């Protein structure tokens, strides 16, 4: 699963110490996956021995072995320290029967359960720190594109989802940026009606033609992409970072008819989307120093709107 390091103008833990959190994420993910696989194995054993019922005495030794050491939140806040396990609030307490009941015994289903569980905590990590918190809009919480990118791309990919950056004393919202070990993607997604067709042009607006013959006007995505690419190059200028910047227009659901797109812009519609995603999933390159450096520089320009947590107001 990719790491969400910035969402719009939300405060992010990565902004505080990107190197620490990027490495911590991978370590915690491995720990929690091991924990869940043990719990699934225990549940499978219960179902076998209890004739399809997973209930068991909550004080049994088997249950206690899943208990995690819980650091008191009050103590951490008073000391200004964030416990590693606080990212996984739902798993840091003793495992109760309600959580145990939700965990699928089937290994195939367990992976999906884990990804969803992990994604929800990624949203928290990308919108809060130990002292401050930002409000995620309903649109972001239900955003399928963000969820797909986070759950389908490798751990070594860093997602900046429409980040708001401070550029020349102005706050500017950019396209989706994905930092990888080998390159940086600037992406504009076109989400249209199923099997509709986007007709590309150099005009300010494109047309979307639906299968029922209706037409809609949509903003030309090339404009935002070219601006994002230009700003990205400017912010990284002089940093000795040599990651190629690629600009993509992607539609998962629709066709894109644009025979001659502007130079440097690649098109992937519903016919090529899965191929592009599959190529990214086969990228097993580890996190690179240049990628970390680029992320740190870009995050340093991040604009954050947040409020103080209640426990810090006294």
PDB file of C-alpha atoms in Angstrom:
ATOM      1  CA  UNK A   1       0.000   0.000   0.000  1.00  0.00           C
ATOM      2  CA  UNK A   2       1.286   3.429  -0.964  1.00  0.00           C
ATOM      3  CA  UNK A   3       1.844   6.111   1.673  1.00  0.00           C
ATOM      4  CA  UNK A   4      -0.504   9.115   1.690  1.00  0.00           C
ATOM      5  CA  UNK A   5       1.761  11.982   2.717  1.00  0.00           C
ATOM      6  CA  UNK A   6      -0.432  15.007   1.905  1.00  0.00           C
ATOM      7  CA  UNK A   7      -4.147  15.568   1.283  1.00  0.00           C
ATOM      8  CA  UNK A   8      -5.150  19.027   0.044  1.00  0.00           C
ATOM      9  CA  UNK A   9      -4.493  21.523   2.890  1.00  0.00           C
ATOM     10  CA  UNK A  10      -4.724  18.990   5.738  1.00  0.00           C
ATOM     11  CA  UNK A  11      -1.973  18.850   8.316  1.00  0.00           C
ATOM     12  CA  UNK A  12       0.137  15.720   7.933  1.00  0.00           C
ATOM     13  CA  UNK A  13       2.503  13.878  10.235  1.00  0.00           C
ATOM     14  CA  UNK A  14       4.872  13.517   7.307  1.00  0.00           C
ATOM     15  CA  UNK A  15       5.329  17.292   7.283  1.00  0.00           C
ATOM     16  CA  UNK A  16       6.891  17.094  10.745  1.00  0.00           C
ATOM     17  CA  UNK A  17       9.441  14.358  10.097  1.00  0.00           C
ATOM     18  CA  UNK A  18       9.024  12.679   6.696  1.00  0.00           C
ATOM     19  CA  UNK A  19      11.977  10.295   7.016  1.00  0.00           C
ATOM     20  CA  UNK A  20      10.802   8.982  10.377  1.00  0.00           C
ATOM     21  CA  UNK A  21       7.192   8.377   9.384  1.00  0.00           C
ATOM     22  CA  UNK A  22       7.991   6.891   5.980  1.00  0.00           C
ATOM     23  CA  UNK A  23      10.151   4.222   7.585  1.00  0.00           C
ATOM     24  CA  UNK A  24       7.803   3.755  10.551  1.00  0.00           C
ATOM     25  CA  UNK A  25       4.874   3.094   8.230  1.00  0.00           C
ATOM     26  CA  UNK A  26       6.512   0.057   6.637  1.00  0.00           C
ATOM     27  CA  UNK A  27       7.607  -1.364   9.990  1.00  0.00           C
ATOM     28  CA  UNK A  28       4.180  -0.956  11.604  1.00  0.00           C
ATOM     29  CA  UNK A  29       2.434  -2.396   8.582  1.00  0.00           C
ATOM     30  CA  UNK A  30       4.490  -5.590   8.838  1.00  0.00           C
ATOM     31  CA  UNK A  31       3.848  -5.872  12.572  1.00  0.00           C
ATOM     32  CA  UNK A  32       0.104  -5.493  12.234  1.00  0.00           C
ATOM     33  CA  UNK A  33      -0.132  -7.918   9.330  1.00  0.00           C
ATOM     34  CA  UNK A  34       1.609 -10.541  11.476  1.00  0.00           C
ATOM     35  CA  UNK A  35      -0.833  -9.828  14.299  1.00  0.00           C
ATOM     36  CA  UNK A  36      -3.890 -10.190  12.065  1.00  0.00           C
ATOM     37  CA  UNK A  37      -2.658 -13.434  10.512  1.00  0.00           C
ATOM     38  CA  UNK A  38      -2.219 -14.877  14.010  1.00  0.00           C
ATOM     39  CA  UNK A  39      -5.724 -13.752  14.943  1.00  0.00           C
ATOM     40  CA  UNK A  40      -7.161 -15.277  11.751  1.00  0.00           C
ATOM     41  CA  UNK A  41      -5.384 -18.547  12.474  1.00  0.00           C
ATOM     42  CA  UNK A  42      -6.790 -18.572  16.009  1.00  0.00           C
ATOM     43  CA  UNK A  43     -10.276 -17.868  14.701  1.00  0.00           C
ATOM     44  CA  UNK A  44      -9.991 -20.713  12.217  1.00  0.00           C
ATOM     45  CA  UNK A  45      -9.008 -23.056  15.061  1.00  0.00           C
ATOM     46  CA  UNK A  46     -11.965 -21.905  17.177  1.00  0.00           C
ATOM     47  CA  UNK A  47     -14.379 -22.485  14.315  1.00  0.00           C
ATOM     48  CA  UNK A  48     -12.997 -25.990  13.820  1.00  0.00           C
ATOM     49  CA  UNK A  49     -13.104 -26.996  17.478  1.00  0.00           C
ATOM     50  CA  UNK A  50     -16.391 -25.271  18.337  1.00  0.00           C
ATOM     51  CA  UNK A  51     -18.393 -26.525  15.381  1.00  0.00           C
ATOM     52  CA  UNK A  52     -18.572 -23.210  13.504  1.00  0.00           C
ATOM     53  CA  UNK A  53     -18.851 -20.901  16.534  1.00  0.00           C
ATOM     54  CA  UNK A  54     -15.952 -18.553  17.240  1.00  0.00           C
ATOM     55  CA  UNK A  55     -17.021 -17.581  20.764  1.00  0.00           C
ATOM     56  CA  UNK A  56     -14.685 -18.256  23.659  1.00  0.00           C
ATOM     57  CA  UNK A  57     -14.058 -17.114  27.209  1.00  0.00           C
ATOM     58  CA  UNK A  58     -12.607 -13.614  26.935  1.00  0.00           C
ATOM     59  CA  UNK A  59     -10.142 -14.408  29.744  1.00  0.00           C
ATOM     60  CA  UNK A  60      -8.682 -17.449  27.997  1.00  0.00           C
ATOM     61  CA  UNK A  61      -4.884 -17.678  27.510  1.00  0.00           C
ATOM     62  CA  UNK A  62      -5.347 -17.790  23.719  1.00  0.00           C
ATOM     63  CA  UNK A  63      -7.095 -14.451  23.735  1.00  0.00           C
ATOM     64  CA  UNK A  64      -4.560 -12.865  26.034  1.00  0.00           C
ATOM     65  CA  UNK A  65      -1.688 -13.642  23.686  1.00  0.00           C
ATOM     66  CA  UNK A  66      -3.123 -11.075  21.220  1.00  0.00           C
ATOM     67  CA  UNK A  67      -3.045  -8.348  23.862  1.00  0.00           C
ATOM     68  CA  UNK A  68      -0.749  -5.486  22.889  1.00  0.00           C
ATOM     69  CA  UNK A  69       1.145  -3.337  25.338  1.00  0.00           C
ATOM     70  CA  UNK A  70      -0.870  -0.143  25.571  1.00  0.00           C
ATOM     71  CA  UNK A  71       0.909   3.106  26.337  1.00  0.00           C
ATOM     72  CA  UNK A  72      -1.223   5.630  28.137  1.00  0.00           C
ATOM     73  CA  UNK A  73      -2.249   8.402  25.779  1.00  0.00           C
ATOM     74  CA  UNK A  74      -2.248  10.974  28.557  1.00  0.00           C
ATOM     75  CA  UNK A  75       1.354  10.206  29.388  1.00  0.00           C
ATOM     76  CA  UNK A  76       2.393  10.461  25.745  1.00  0.00           C
ATOM     77  CA  UNK A  77       0.661  13.790  25.310  1.00  0.00           C
ATOM     78  CA  UNK A  78       2.185  15.214  28.483  1.00  0.00           C
ATOM     79  CA  UNK A  79       5.634  14.163  27.313  1.00  0.00           C
ATOM     80  CA  UNK A  80       5.034  15.325  23.745  1.00  0.00           C
ATOM     81  CA  UNK A  81       5.737  11.823  22.473  1.00  0.00           C
ATOM     82  CA  UNK A  82       3.632   9.859  20.033  1.00  0.00           C
ATOM     83  CA  UNK A  83       3.581   6.134  20.683  1.00  0.00           C
ATOM     84  CA  UNK A  84       4.144   4.016  17.589  1.00  0.00           C
ATOM     85  CA  UNK A  85       0.993   1.997  18.247  1.00  0.00           C
ATOM     86  CA  UNK A  86      -1.271   5.050  18.437  1.00  0.00           C
ATOM     87  CA  UNK A  87      -1.558   4.975  14.658  1.00  0.00           C
ATOM     88  CA  UNK A  88      -3.446   1.698  15.078  1.00  0.00           C
ATOM     89  CA  UNK A  89      -5.919   2.727  17.768  1.00  0.00           C
ATOM     90  CA  UNK A  90      -8.295  -0.029  16.757  1.00  0.00           C
ATOM     91  CA  UNK A  91      -5.689  -2.708  17.449  1.00  0.00           C
ATOM     92  CA  UNK A  92      -3.705  -1.312  20.362  1.00  0.00           C
ATOM     93  CA  UNK A  93      -6.276  -2.323  22.956  1.00  0.00           C
ATOM     94  CA  UNK A  94      -6.806  -5.918  24.063  1.00  0.00           C
ATOM     95  CA  UNK A  95      -8.543  -7.765  21.269  1.00  0.00           C
ATOM     96  CA  UNK A  96     -12.203  -8.121  22.226  1.00  0.00           C
ATOM     97  CA  UNK A  97     -14.776 -10.449  20.755  1.00  0.00           C
ATOM     98  CA  UNK A  98     -16.301  -7.736  18.559  1.00  0.00           C
ATOM     99  CA  UNK A  99     -13.051  -7.113  16.715  1.00  0.00           C
ATOM    100  CA  UNK A 100     -12.287 -10.812  16.668  1.00  0.00           C
ATOM    101  CA  UNK A 101     -15.672 -11.491  15.073  1.00  0.00           C
ATOM    102  CA  UNK A 102     -14.946  -9.043  12.237  1.00  0.00           C
ATOM    103  CA  UNK A 103     -11.660 -10.639  11.247  1.00  0.00           C
ATOM    104  CA  UNK A 104     -12.188 -13.170   8.427  1.00  0.00           C
ATOM    105  CA  UNK A 105     -10.663 -16.597   8.917  1.00  0.00           C
ATOM    106  CA  UNK A 106     -10.214 -16.971   5.145  1.00  0.00           C
ATOM    107  CA  UNK A 107      -6.738 -15.737   4.169  1.00  0.00           C
ATOM    108  CA  UNK A 108      -7.973 -14.308   0.850  1.00  0.00           C
ATOM    109  CA  UNK A 109     -10.545 -12.158   2.630  1.00  0.00           C
ATOM    110  CA  UNK A 110      -8.031 -11.190   5.320  1.00  0.00           C
ATOM    111  CA  UNK A 111      -5.901  -9.210   2.849  1.00  0.00           C
ATOM    112  CA  UNK A 112      -8.880  -7.040   1.840  1.00  0.00           C
ATOM    113  CA  UNK A 113      -9.861  -6.577   5.484  1.00  0.00           C
ATOM    114  CA  UNK A 114      -6.331  -5.474   6.340  1.00  0.00           C
ATOM    115  CA  UNK A 115      -6.119  -3.027   3.429  1.00  0.00           C
ATOM    116  CA  UNK A 116      -9.365  -1.343   4.435  1.00  0.00           C
ATOM    117  CA  UNK A 117      -8.286  -1.226   8.086  1.00  0.00           C
ATOM    118  CA  UNK A 118      -4.911   0.229   7.125  1.00  0.00           C
ATOM    119  CA  UNK A 119      -6.430   2.767   4.725  1.00  0.00           C
ATOM    120  CA  UNK A 120      -8.632   4.298   7.424  1.00  0.00           C
ATOM    121  CA  UNK A 121      -5.632   4.870   9.648  1.00  0.00           C
ATOM    122  CA  UNK A 122      -3.658   6.311   6.742  1.00  0.00           C
ATOM    123  CA  UNK A 123      -6.367   8.956   6.414  1.00  0.00           C
ATOM    124  CA  UNK A 124      -5.876   9.791  10.096  1.00  0.00           C
ATOM    125  CA  UNK A 125      -2.119   9.998   9.694  1.00  0.00           C
ATOM    126  CA  UNK A 126      -2.526  12.313   6.683  1.00  0.00           C
ATOM    127  CA  UNK A 127      -4.878  14.663   8.535  1.00  0.00           C
ATOM    128  CA  UNK A 128      -3.544  14.926  12.078  1.00  0.00           C
ATOM    129  CA  UNK A 129      -0.558  15.163  14.380  1.00  0.00           C
ATOM    130  CA  UNK A 130      -0.341  14.496  18.102  1.00  0.00           C
ATOM    131  CA  UNK A 131      -1.329  18.120  18.817  1.00  0.00           C
ATOM    132  CA  UNK A 132      -3.397  19.256  15.794  1.00  0.00           C
ATOM    133  CA  UNK A 133      -6.111  17.867  13.564  1.00  0.00           C
ATOM    134  CA  UNK A 134      -7.665  18.741  10.205  1.00  0.00           C
ATOM    135  CA  UNK A 135     -11.194  17.960   9.108  1.00  0.00           C
ATOM    136  CA  UNK A 136     -11.494  15.587   6.163  1.00  0.00           C
ATOM    137  CA  UNK A 137     -14.395  16.366   3.858  1.00  0.00           C
ATOM    138  CA  UNK A 138     -16.986  13.724   3.039  1.00  0.00           C
ATOM    139  CA  UNK A 139     -15.752  13.805  -0.561  1.00  0.00           C
ATOM    140  CA  UNK A 140     -12.246  12.808   0.519  1.00  0.00           C
ATOM    141  CA  UNK A 141     -13.486  10.095   2.884  1.00  0.00           C
ATOM    142  CA  UNK A 142     -15.489   8.567   0.018  1.00  0.00           C
ATOM    143  CA  UNK A 143     -12.953   9.265  -2.739  1.00  0.00           C
ATOM    144  CA  UNK A 144     -12.488   6.068  -4.739  1.00  0.00           C
ATOM    145  CA  UNK A 145      -9.440   7.333  -6.636  1.00  0.00           C
ATOM    146  CA  UNK A 146      -7.494   8.046  -3.451  1.00  0.00           C
ATOM    147  CA  UNK A 147      -8.482   4.675  -2.015  1.00  0.00           C
ATOM    148  CA  UNK A 148      -7.506   2.772  -5.162  1.00  0.00           C
ATOM    149  CA  UNK A 149      -4.128   4.497  -5.401  1.00  0.00           C
ATOM    150  CA  UNK A 150      -3.346   3.949  -1.725  1.00  0.00           C
ATOM    151  CA  UNK A 151      -4.418   0.305  -1.689  1.00  0.00           C
ATOM    152  CA  UNK A 152      -3.058  -0.775  -5.076  1.00  0.00           C
ATOM    153  CA  UNK A 153       0.330   0.947  -5.350  1.00  0.00           C
ATOM    154  CA  UNK A 154       3.534  -0.260  -3.625  1.00  0.00           C
ATOM    155  CA  UNK A 155       4.745   0.850  -0.170  1.00  0.00           C
ATOM    156  CA  UNK A 156       7.560   2.826  -1.792  1.00  0.00           C
ATOM    157  CA  UNK A 157       5.114   5.206  -3.533  1.00  0.00           C
ATOM    158  CA  UNK A 158       4.225   8.531  -1.852  1.00  0.00           C
ATOM    159  CA  UNK A 159       0.872  10.140  -2.681  1.00  0.00           C
ATOM    160  CA  UNK A 160       0.256  13.887  -2.522  1.00  0.00           C
ATOM    161  CA  UNK A 161      -3.466  14.149  -3.235  1.00  0.00           C
ATOM    162  CA  UNK A 162      -4.294  17.541  -4.738  1.00  0.00           C
ATOM    163  CA  UNK A 163      -1.797  19.161  -2.337  1.00  0.00           C
ATOM    164  CA  UNK A 164      -2.079  22.839  -1.523  1.00  0.00           C
ATOM    165  CA  UNK A 165       1.401  24.354  -1.674  1.00  0.00           C
ATOM    166  CA  UNK A 166       2.687  27.855  -0.987  1.00  0.00           C
ATOM    167  CA  UNK A 167       4.069  29.182  -4.249  1.00  0.00           C
ATOM    168  CA  UNK A 168       5.180  32.816  -4.621  1.00  0.00           C
ATOM    169  CA  UNK A 169       3.140  33.909  -1.570  1.00  0.00           C
ATOM    170  CA  UNK A 170       0.004  32.222  -2.920  1.00  0.00           C
ATOM    171  CA  UNK A 171      -1.669  28.966  -1.935  1.00  0.00           C
ATOM    172  CA  UNK A 172      -2.086  26.780  -5.027  1.00  0.00           C
ATOM    173  CA  UNK A 173      -3.900  23.430  -5.280  1.00  0.00           C
ATOM    174  CA  UNK A 174      -2.140  21.110  -7.689  1.00  0.00           C
ATOM    175  CA  UNK A 175      -2.930  17.874  -9.501  1.00  0.00           C
ATOM    176  CA  UNK A 176      -2.358  14.505  -7.863  1.00  0.00           C
ATOM    177  CA  UNK A 177       1.362  13.859  -7.472  1.00  0.00           C
ATOM    178  CA  UNK A 178       2.844  10.409  -6.899  1.00  0.00           C
ATOM    179  CA  UNK A 179       6.499  10.170  -5.981  1.00  0.00           C
ATOM    180  CA  UNK A 180       8.115   6.843  -6.849  1.00  0.00           C
ATOM    181  CA  UNK A 181      11.694   5.585  -6.490  1.00  0.00           C
ATOM    182  CA  UNK A 182      12.304   6.176 -10.201  1.00  0.00           C
ATOM    183  CA  UNK A 183      10.086   9.090 -11.272  1.00  0.00           C
ATOM    184  CA  UNK A 184       7.341  11.526 -10.287  1.00  0.00           C
ATOM    185  CA  UNK A 185       3.845  11.319 -11.745  1.00  0.00           C
ATOM    186  CA  UNK A 186       1.518  14.292 -12.070  1.00  0.00           C
ATOM    187  CA  UNK A 187      -1.926  12.848 -12.753  1.00  0.00           C
ATOM    188  CA  UNK A 188      -5.344  14.175 -13.671  1.00  0.00           C
ATOM    189  CA  UNK A 189      -8.184  11.644 -13.407  1.00  0.00           C
ATOM    190  CA  UNK A 190     -11.301  11.987 -15.539  1.00  0.00           C
ATOM    191  CA  UNK A 191     -14.214  10.177 -13.921  1.00  0.00           C
ATOM    192  CA  UNK A 192     -17.061  10.086 -16.391  1.00  0.00           C
ATOM    193  CA  UNK A 193     -20.097   7.958 -17.064  1.00  0.00           C
ATOM    194  CA  UNK A 194     -19.320   4.318 -17.763  1.00  0.00           C
ATOM    195  CA  UNK A 195     -18.073   3.831 -21.331  1.00  0.00           C
ATOM    196  CA  UNK A 196     -18.545   7.497 -22.193  1.00  0.00           C
ATOM    197  CA  UNK A 197     -15.975   9.208 -24.427  1.00  0.00           C
ATOM    198  CA  UNK A 198     -13.984  12.352 -23.651  1.00  0.00           C
ATOM    199  CA  UNK A 199     -13.176  14.371 -26.755  1.00  0.00           C
ATOM    200  CA  UNK A 200      -9.848  16.127 -26.177  1.00  0.00           C
ATOM    201  CA  UNK A 201      -8.794  19.437 -27.674  1.00  0.00           C
ATOM    202  CA  UNK A 202      -6.600  22.465 -26.983  1.00  0.00           C
ATOM    203  CA  UNK A 203      -9.651  24.493 -25.995  1.00  0.00           C
ATOM    204  CA  UNK A 204     -10.473  25.403 -22.400  1.00  0.00           C
ATOM    205  CA  UNK A 205     -13.181  22.753 -22.250  1.00  0.00           C
ATOM    206  CA  UNK A 206     -13.404  19.162 -23.418  1.00  0.00           C
ATOM    207  CA  UNK A 207     -16.589  17.313 -24.245  1.00  0.00           C
ATOM    208  CA  UNK A 208     -17.825  14.119 -22.653  1.00  0.00           C
ATOM    209  CA  UNK A 209     -20.243  12.135 -24.828  1.00  0.00           C
ATOM    210  CA  UNK A 210     -22.294   9.532 -22.978  1.00  0.00           C
ATOM    211  CA  UNK A 211     -23.591   6.280 -24.462  1.00  0.00           C
ATOM    212  CA  UNK A 212     -27.049   7.875 -24.489  1.00  0.00           C
ATOM    213  CA  UNK A 213     -25.841  10.668 -26.753  1.00  0.00           C
ATOM    214  CA  UNK A 214     -25.679  13.420 -24.127  1.00  0.00           C
ATOM    215  CA  UNK A 215     -22.815  15.902 -24.029  1.00  0.00           C
ATOM    216  CA  UNK A 216     -21.148  17.501 -21.015  1.00  0.00           C
ATOM    217  CA  UNK A 217     -18.434  20.142 -20.839  1.00  0.00           C
ATOM    218  CA  UNK A 218     -15.412  19.412 -18.624  1.00  0.00           C
ATOM    219  CA  UNK A 219     -12.355  21.544 -17.939  1.00  0.00           C
ATOM    220  CA  UNK A 220      -9.344  20.692 -20.065  1.00  0.00           C
ATOM    221  CA  UNK A 221      -7.166  18.584 -17.695  1.00  0.00           C
ATOM    222  CA  UNK A 222      -4.010  19.458 -19.634  1.00  0.00           C
ATOM    223  CA  UNK A 223      -4.026  22.992 -18.228  1.00  0.00           C
ATOM    224  CA  UNK A 224      -3.810  21.867 -14.596  1.00  0.00           C
ATOM    225  CA  UNK A 225      -1.240  19.198 -15.436  1.00  0.00           C
ATOM    226  CA  UNK A 226       1.077  21.601 -17.234  1.00  0.00           C
ATOM    227  CA  UNK A 227       0.837  24.071 -14.340  1.00  0.00           C
ATOM    228  CA  UNK A 228       1.558  21.332 -11.799  1.00  0.00           C
ATOM    229  CA  UNK A 229       4.560  20.115 -13.773  1.00  0.00           C
ATOM    230  CA  UNK A 230       5.919  23.649 -14.075  1.00  0.00           C
ATOM    231  CA  UNK A 231       5.545  24.382 -10.350  1.00  0.00           C
ATOM    232  CA  UNK A 232       7.027  21.026  -9.398  1.00  0.00           C
ATOM    233  CA  UNK A 233      10.114  21.645 -11.532  1.00  0.00           C
ATOM    234  CA  UNK A 234      10.483  25.131 -10.053  1.00  0.00           C
ATOM    235  CA  UNK A 235      10.298  23.900  -6.440  1.00  0.00           C
ATOM    236  CA  UNK A 236      12.836  21.157  -7.055  1.00  0.00           C
ATOM    237  CA  UNK A 237      15.183  23.355  -9.083  1.00  0.00           C
ATOM    238  CA  UNK A 238      18.716  23.461  -7.682  1.00  0.00           C
ATOM    239  CA  UNK A 239      18.133  20.463  -5.396  1.00  0.00           C
ATOM    240  CA  UNK A 240      20.138  18.049  -7.583  1.00  0.00           C
ATOM    241  CA  UNK A 241      17.111  15.754  -7.763  1.00  0.00           C
ATOM    242  CA  UNK A 242      17.042  13.952 -11.095  1.00  0.00           C
ATOM    243  CA  UNK A 243      13.684  12.226 -11.005  1.00  0.00           C
ATOM    244  CA  UNK A 244      11.855  12.478 -14.355  1.00  0.00           C
ATOM    245  CA  UNK A 245       8.444  14.178 -14.173  1.00  0.00           C
ATOM    246  CA  UNK A 246       5.683  12.489 -16.172  1.00  0.00           C
ATOM    247  CA  UNK A 247       2.255  14.010 -16.768  1.00  0.00           C
ATOM    248  CA  UNK A 248      -0.694  11.646 -17.205  1.00  0.00           C
ATOM    249  CA  UNK A 249      -4.399  11.972 -17.998  1.00  0.00           C
ATOM    250  CA  UNK A 250      -6.219   8.833 -16.826  1.00  0.00           C
ATOM    251  CA  UNK A 251      -9.800   7.657 -17.066  1.00  0.00           C
ATOM    252  CA  UNK A 252     -10.751   4.359 -15.412  1.00  0.00           C
ATOM    253  CA  UNK A 253     -14.297   4.360 -16.711  1.00  0.00           C
ATOM    254  CA  UNK A 254     -14.290   6.113 -20.073  1.00  0.00           C
ATOM    255  CA  UNK A 255     -12.536   6.390 -23.405  1.00  0.00           C
ATOM    256  CA  UNK A 256     -10.359   9.371 -24.307  1.00  0.00           C
ATOM    257  CA  UNK A 257     -10.248  10.515 -27.918  1.00  0.00           C
ATOM    258  CA  UNK A 258      -7.259  12.851 -28.257  1.00  0.00           C
ATOM    259  CA  UNK A 259      -4.998  11.886 -31.192  1.00  0.00           C
ATOM    260  CA  UNK A 260      -2.439  14.675 -30.650  1.00  0.00           C
ATOM    261  CA  UNK A 261      -2.128  15.633 -26.979  1.00  0.00           C
ATOM    262  CA  UNK A 262       0.325  18.376 -25.940  1.00  0.00           C
ATOM    263  CA  UNK A 263       3.977  17.366 -25.815  1.00  0.00           C
ATOM    264  CA  UNK A 264       4.858  15.499 -22.619  1.00  0.00           C
ATOM    265  CA  UNK A 265       1.304  14.418 -21.719  1.00  0.00           C
ATOM    266  CA  UNK A 266       0.400  10.725 -21.762  1.00  0.00           C
ATOM    267  CA  UNK A 267      -3.145   9.365 -22.116  1.00  0.00           C
ATOM    268  CA  UNK A 268      -4.453   6.229 -20.393  1.00  0.00           C
ATOM    269  CA  UNK A 269      -8.168   5.481 -20.694  1.00  0.00           C
ATOM    270  CA  UNK A 270     -10.228   2.434 -19.685  1.00  0.00           C
ATOM    271  CA  UNK A 271      -8.352   0.350 -22.261  1.00  0.00           C
ATOM    272  CA  UNK A 272      -4.885   1.003 -20.769  1.00  0.00           C
ATOM    273  CA  UNK A 273      -5.621   1.887 -17.132  1.00  0.00           C
ATOM    274  CA  UNK A 274      -5.215  -1.624 -15.734  1.00  0.00           C
ATOM    275  CA  UNK A 275      -2.007  -2.139 -17.710  1.00  0.00           C
ATOM    276  CA  UNK A 276      -0.531   1.046 -16.233  1.00  0.00           C
ATOM    277  CA  UNK A 277      -1.567   0.013 -12.718  1.00  0.00           C
ATOM    278  CA  UNK A 278      -0.116  -3.476 -13.172  1.00  0.00           C
ATOM    279  CA  UNK A 279       3.244  -2.000 -14.227  1.00  0.00           C
ATOM    280  CA  UNK A 280       3.370   0.089 -11.069  1.00  0.00           C
ATOM    281  CA  UNK A 281       2.567  -2.945  -8.916  1.00  0.00           C
ATOM    282  CA  UNK A 282       5.558  -4.740 -10.423  1.00  0.00           C
ATOM    283  CA  UNK A 283       7.894  -1.927  -9.389  1.00  0.00           C
ATOM    284  CA  UNK A 284       9.777  -3.537  -6.501  1.00  0.00           C
ATOM    285  CA  UNK A 285      12.393  -0.788  -6.214  1.00  0.00           C
ATOM    286  CA  UNK A 286      12.936   0.295  -2.593  1.00  0.00           C
ATOM    287  CA  UNK A 287      12.538   3.875  -1.418  1.00  0.00           C
ATOM    288  CA  UNK A 288      15.393   5.957  -2.827  1.00  0.00           C
ATOM    289  CA  UNK A 289      17.224   8.882  -1.253  1.00  0.00           C
ATOM    290  CA  UNK A 290      16.235  11.239  -4.078  1.00  0.00           C
ATOM    291  CA  UNK A 291      12.587  10.296  -3.614  1.00  0.00           C
ATOM    292  CA  UNK A 292      12.787  11.048   0.123  1.00  0.00           C
ATOM    293  CA  UNK A 293      14.550  14.330  -0.546  1.00  0.00           C
ATOM    294  CA  UNK A 294      11.933  15.373  -3.109  1.00  0.00           C
ATOM    295  CA  UNK A 295       9.122  14.535  -0.697  1.00  0.00           C
ATOM    296  CA  UNK A 296      10.737  16.555   2.084  1.00  0.00           C
ATOM    297  CA  UNK A 297      11.182  19.602  -0.160  1.00  0.00           C
ATOM    298  CA  UNK A 298       7.606  19.511  -1.453  1.00  0.00           C
ATOM    299  CA  UNK A 299       6.153  18.987   2.022  1.00  0.00           C
ATOM    300  CA  UNK A 300       8.072  22.015   3.260  1.00  0.00           C
ATOM    301  CA  UNK A 301       5.896  24.149   0.955  1.00  0.00           C
ATOM    302  CA  UNK A 302       2.666  22.558   2.219  1.00  0.00           C
ATOM    303  CA  UNK A 303      -0.219  24.744   3.385  1.00  0.00           C
ATOM    304  CA  UNK A 304      -2.077  23.297   6.383  1.00  0.00           C
ATOM    305  CA  UNK A 305      -5.388  24.278   7.932  1.00  0.00           C
ATOM    306  CA  UNK A 306      -5.924  22.639  11.312  1.00  0.00           C
ATOM    307  CA  UNK A 307      -7.212  23.149  14.837  1.00  0.00           C
ATOM    308  CA  UNK A 308      -5.600  22.369  18.157  1.00  0.00           C
ATOM    309  CA  UNK A 309      -6.700  19.156  19.811  1.00  0.00           C
ATOM    310  CA  UNK A 310      -8.804  19.784  22.926  1.00  0.00           C
ATOM    311  CA  UNK A 311      -6.272  18.171  25.237  1.00  0.00           C
ATOM    312  CA  UNK A 312      -3.679  20.755  24.082  1.00  0.00           C
ATOM    313  CA  UNK A 313      -5.845  23.826  24.644  1.00  0.00           C
ATOM    314  CA  UNK A 314      -5.354  24.079  28.412  1.00  0.00           C
TER     315      UNK A 314
END
